Amino acid sequence: MKVVIFAGGFGTRLTEETTARPKPMVEVGGRPIIWHIMKIYAHYGFTDFVVLAGYKAEVIKSYFLDYFMLNSDFTVDLASGNVSWNQKEAENWTVTVLDTGLDTMTGGRLKRARKVIGNERFLLTYGDGVSNTDIPESIRTHEQGGNWVTLTAVTQPGRYGALGLSDDSAKVRAFREKVAGDGGLINGGFFVCEPEVFDLIDGDETVWEEQPMERVIERGKLGSHWHQGYWQSMDSLRDKSVLEKSWADGSAPWKIWA
């Protein structure tokens, strides 16, 4: 099952970090946050990634093209140019990087990747948030609900838009139900998706979180998996600082890999 990662936005609320690189490449503990996200999925055996790049796509391309070299020791014969690799670290991942356009919206980015993703179930997330969510459990919830999309719902302050859930919390009835105060459940950005969703996306101007989600709701096919553990997005320098501190002191709840 492929893991699709939105990685093309401008990161305007993190401009101090994103003038030279896209937000998924902003580092936490010396590694881009997209690496942390991929390690979460890889922990569960999902290692086939599709990265939907846009803004400064060349930075993301260079990172993965040079990944082996930058993370391995080597011996070079300066006379011949021959290189012997003394492997230090390698990930057993397959990574497809797609330049989905500078101004394309999230839904449009996803639709542009349809041929690469194929006519199969896929996992979808954003390139700026980490969690210790149980991915296989969310897939089981998805299958049991017969959904086209299942999102992971998490608890976060009410400055976000809260989800309106059914009485049993199994279905999403409203995607951006505003609440006063804190404590509402929000979209945590970890999705399980069926290929039917591609037909609900009009084009490049479509925002994934708007018309497509409303259309899935209208069909009764948007499910919810409630994650009561750790979740943190990186929307600001303060968020980055929180993540950095957690990584530095060794707590980092999202580090579920060995």
mmCIF file of C-alpha atoms in Angstrom, residues 3-8 24 34 37-38 41 49-53 123-127:
data_model
loop_
_atom_site.group_PDB
_atom_site.id
_atom_site.type_symbol
_atom_site.label_atom_id
_atom_site.label_comp_id
_atom_site.label_asym_id
_atom_site.label_seq_id
_atom_site.Cartn_x
_atom_site.Cartn_y
_atom_site.Cartn_z
ATOM 1 C CA VAL A 3 1.887 6.249 1.405
ATOM 2 C CA VAL A 4 1.131 9.605 -0.230
ATOM 3 C CA ILE A 5 2.509 12.748 1.407
ATOM 4 C CA PHE A 6 1.403 16.326 0.714
ATOM 5 C CA ALA A 7 4.650 18.294 0.489
ATOM 6 C CA GLY A 8 3.992 21.159 -1.895
ATOM 7 C CA PRO A 24 8.474 19.177 5.006
ATOM 8 C CA ILE A 34 9.146 14.379 6.381
ATOM 9 C CA ILE A 37 6.779 10.942 9.168
ATOM 10 C CA MET A 38 8.160 8.307 6.812
ATOM 11 C CA TYR A 41 4.875 4.563 8.413
ATOM 12 C CA PHE A 49 6.144 6.551 -0.668
ATOM 13 C CA VAL A 50 4.769 9.114 -3.126
ATOM 14 C CA VAL A 51 5.804 12.651 -2.236
ATOM 15 C CA LEU A 52 3.628 15.382 -3.769
ATOM 16 C CA ALA A 53 6.067 18.259 -4.127
ATOM 17 C CA LEU A 123 -2.546 6.041 2.838
ATOM 18 C CA LEU A 124 -2.391 9.828 2.815
ATOM 19 C CA THR A 125 -0.900 12.405 5.156
ATOM 20 C CA TYR A 126 0.604 15.886 5.365
ATOM 21 C CA GLY A 127 4.320 16.586 5.436
#
